[in-house]
Amino acid sequence: MHDIEAIERATLAAVPPRGQETWNDWLLAFDAGTVGRCHSATPLRHEAPAARTLAGLEERYAAQGLATVLRVPELPAFDAFRSQLGAAGYVRTKPTLVQAGRVGELAGGMPPAVDVQLAPTAAPDWEQVFLGEGFDPVDGASRLAILRRGADSVFASVREQGRTIAVGAACFSHGWCGVHGMRTLPAHRGRGLAGAVLSALARRAQERGVQRCFLQVEEGNARARSLYAGRGFTTAWGYAYWRKEEAKT
């Protein structure tokens, strides 16, 4: 079994919410942006939640002036809890896979032919991919602001004819390399740019002595899942967001 708590804490190190709290083996993130991981609660152990878990989580999010949003693993241990959520008016949405792998496989066999630049911050040209054609600018701006708060991160970019066309980021925390923010402009997809970005991030992880890597990908994103499978990622567990209709992830 992968180190669940380390992965969850490393996730929030990369996309830090404005506030967070550990309560009864749950990690609670408090924020108002569009990144679901930054304003949802997730368990640090994959064991059946205690009887009053939902009530306690709702109290804590209410105290922050936020709707309660949960990331619940799609595992048998949470069957009864998911039934409780459904009975309380929560709705399952956005099924997502947590995938893990080895940095050596992520790096690939040969250095990429594509020139990938690495920087400690997200420069304006890196940002433009998030805000560019084919992406939601509001969501992109929110994600950028959160990624910028990440500790010990590196930002990768591929430039062509003076324009950044593909980006990605990695955060080194809790013994893991977490991959985040992978985006390629629609007109440049299918050229192996994302793979080159992954290789560059993995080589930086190797320089840091980090051996394990993880990422999160929406279950329905077949293109990304195929790319990650080719680099040795396998699914550690899946989860879905649970929220009431008025809450947003």
XYZ file of C-alpha atoms in Angstrom:
249
model
C 0.000 0.000 0.000
C 1.263 3.451 -0.892
C 1.832 5.969 1.897
C -1.615 7.570 1.814
C -0.924 10.318 4.311
C 2.356 11.337 2.644
C 0.664 11.604 -0.769
C -2.240 13.648 0.585
C 0.049 16.028 2.457
C 2.367 16.313 -0.550
C -0.674 17.192 -2.655
C -1.492 20.170 -0.455
C 2.171 21.186 -0.393
C 1.938 21.649 -4.171
C -1.432 23.403 -4.161
C -1.575 24.963 -0.687
C -4.968 26.117 0.550
C -5.294 29.265 2.631
C -5.819 27.068 5.666
C -5.788 23.410 6.618
C -6.458 21.227 9.631
C -6.026 17.603 10.605
C -9.042 16.190 12.393
C -9.733 12.546 13.269
C -7.423 11.231 10.525
C -8.933 13.562 7.928
C -7.046 16.346 6.189
C -9.245 19.431 5.776
C -8.355 22.119 3.231
C -9.967 25.559 3.457
C -9.966 27.829 0.423
C -12.397 29.547 -1.936
C -10.686 28.936 -5.296
C -11.675 26.581 -8.102
C -9.196 23.812 -7.227
C -11.225 21.112 -5.511
C -8.290 19.700 -3.562
C -7.897 23.104 -1.885
C -11.370 23.225 -0.374
C -12.204 19.615 0.382
C -11.593 17.068 3.111
C -9.991 13.687 2.515
C -9.125 10.774 4.818
C -5.506 10.046 5.699
C -6.327 6.378 6.295
C -8.451 4.140 4.112
C -10.580 2.833 6.948
C -14.310 3.129 7.583
C -15.059 6.591 9.057
C -16.395 6.883 12.581
C -20.128 7.414 13.108
C -20.075 11.207 13.564
C -17.452 11.973 10.928
C -19.810 13.750 8.535
C -21.305 15.923 11.288
C -17.853 16.880 12.533
C -16.636 17.805 9.042
C -19.728 19.898 8.381
C -19.188 21.793 11.639
C -15.599 22.603 10.725
C -16.386 23.810 7.224
C -19.316 25.858 8.487
C -16.967 27.547 10.959
C -14.822 28.585 7.976
C -17.844 29.893 6.065
C -17.378 27.198 3.415
C -19.560 24.457 2.007
C -18.529 20.927 2.967
C -16.868 19.131 0.052
C -15.325 15.689 0.487
C -12.897 13.590 -1.530
C -13.985 10.065 -0.718
C -11.994 7.018 -1.862
C -13.870 4.588 -4.102
C -13.063 1.685 -1.809
C -15.278 -0.836 0.042
C -14.297 0.612 3.432
C -16.246 3.758 2.487
C -19.401 2.087 1.146
C -21.491 2.890 4.228
C -20.112 6.440 4.383
C -21.018 7.065 0.733
C -24.539 5.814 1.455
C -24.718 8.248 4.356
C -23.611 11.078 2.091
C -26.247 10.219 -0.492
C -28.956 10.138 2.165
C -27.791 13.564 3.391
C -28.150 15.115 -0.066
C -24.569 14.924 -1.257
C -23.882 14.163 -4.910
C -20.936 12.232 -6.362
C -18.968 14.109 -9.024
C -15.627 14.239 -10.863
C -14.199 10.719 -10.303
C -10.423 11.001 -10.159
C -7.509 8.568 -9.990
C -4.469 8.917 -7.758
C -1.632 7.298 -9.689
C 1.862 6.477 -8.500
C 5.073 5.400 -10.165
C 8.850 5.405 -10.070
C 10.827 8.458 -11.074
C 13.194 6.337 -13.182
C 10.340 5.183 -15.423
C 8.891 8.680 -15.568
C 12.211 9.999 -16.887
C 12.171 7.668 -19.890
C 15.129 5.996 -21.524
C 16.639 8.811 -23.589
C 16.816 12.564 -23.024
C 13.892 14.232 -24.824
C 14.595 15.855 -28.187
C 12.383 18.745 -27.131
C 14.095 21.546 -25.206
C 12.382 21.934 -21.844
C 13.221 24.873 -19.581
C 12.935 24.600 -15.803
C 12.400 27.515 -13.430
C 11.613 27.924 -9.724
C 8.581 30.122 -10.429
C 5.744 30.339 -12.945
C 6.867 33.110 -15.285
C 4.335 35.167 -17.291
C 4.833 33.060 -20.433
C 4.204 29.870 -18.396
C 1.007 31.437 -17.133
C -0.261 32.157 -20.635
C -0.718 28.463 -21.365
C -3.109 28.214 -18.413
C -4.971 31.289 -19.604
C -4.792 30.517 -23.323
C -7.104 29.096 -25.931
C -8.955 25.952 -24.918
C -8.858 26.561 -21.165
C -11.218 28.230 -18.705
C -9.502 31.554 -17.836
C -11.196 31.856 -14.436
C -10.171 28.359 -13.415
C -6.717 28.917 -14.896
C -6.157 32.097 -12.898
C -7.254 30.368 -9.693
C -4.970 27.399 -10.308
C -2.043 29.658 -11.087
C -2.447 31.581 -7.854
C -2.516 28.337 -5.887
C 0.402 26.711 -7.728
C 2.471 29.813 -7.027
C 2.010 29.213 -3.305
C 3.544 25.750 -3.567
C 6.689 25.070 -1.584
C 9.766 23.539 -3.246
C 8.253 23.424 -6.737
C 9.767 23.552 -10.211
C 7.984 24.778 -13.346
C 8.727 23.301 -16.779
C 7.965 24.906 -20.128
C 8.415 24.183 -23.819
C 8.846 27.212 -26.073
C 8.524 27.430 -29.835
C 8.986 30.542 -31.959
C 9.090 32.691 -28.847
C 5.889 31.280 -27.369
C 5.357 28.807 -24.531
C 3.173 25.961 -25.790
C 3.382 23.273 -23.077
C 3.908 23.381 -19.322
C 3.973 21.273 -16.188
C 5.085 21.506 -12.585
C 6.456 19.259 -9.880
C 6.572 19.653 -6.124
C 9.006 17.751 -3.907
C 7.486 16.986 -0.529
C 7.143 14.137 1.977
C 9.485 11.937 -0.064
C 7.448 12.241 -3.259
C 7.603 14.098 -6.548
C 4.065 15.304 -7.195
C 3.282 16.176 -10.833
C 0.766 18.988 -11.339
C -0.352 21.580 -13.857
C 0.254 19.554 -17.027
C -1.133 21.493 -19.994
C -0.424 21.737 -23.717
C -2.069 24.249 -26.034
C -4.667 22.398 -28.158
C -2.970 23.156 -31.490
C 0.259 21.496 -30.325
C -1.068 18.267 -28.813
C 0.007 14.896 -30.142
C 3.642 15.934 -30.603
C 5.089 14.396 -27.452
C 5.521 17.703 -25.647
C 3.844 16.526 -22.445
C 6.140 13.505 -22.398
C 9.156 15.786 -22.724
C 7.906 17.888 -19.822
C 7.478 14.760 -17.680
C 11.016 13.630 -18.506
C 12.483 16.990 -17.513
C 10.574 17.034 -14.232
C 11.641 13.463 -13.497
C 15.295 14.252 -14.118
C 15.101 17.121 -11.659
C 13.569 14.698 -9.142
C 16.469 12.302 -9.738
C 18.901 15.131 -9.046
C 17.081 15.649 -5.761
C 17.313 11.958 -4.899
C 13.532 11.480 -5.027
C 12.496 8.010 -6.206
C 8.688 8.027 -6.116
C 6.196 10.138 -8.028
C 2.446 10.603 -8.082
C -0.226 12.585 -9.869
C -3.981 12.903 -10.044
C -5.934 12.544 -13.278
C -9.658 12.638 -13.968
C -10.953 9.161 -14.696
C -12.428 10.185 -18.052
C -9.234 11.772 -19.402
C -8.195 8.901 -21.670
C -5.408 10.818 -23.438
C -3.640 11.739 -20.206
C -4.130 8.283 -18.702
C -2.511 6.694 -21.747
C 0.477 9.028 -21.471
C 0.927 8.310 -17.783
C 0.528 4.542 -18.214
C 3.364 4.646 -20.735
C 5.561 6.193 -18.050
C 4.834 3.488 -15.487
C 2.028 5.097 -13.499
C -0.549 2.758 -12.023
C -3.664 3.609 -10.048
C -3.121 3.592 -6.298
C -6.763 4.421 -5.574
C -9.643 6.372 -6.992
C -11.867 8.946 -5.345
C -14.800 11.169 -6.189
C -15.882 14.546 -4.888
C -19.056 14.581 -2.848
C -20.901 17.862 -2.440
C -24.356 19.256 -2.084
C -25.816 20.947 -5.143
C -24.979 24.455 -3.963
C -21.332 23.558 -3.265
C -18.723 23.663 -6.007
C -15.472 21.715 -6.473
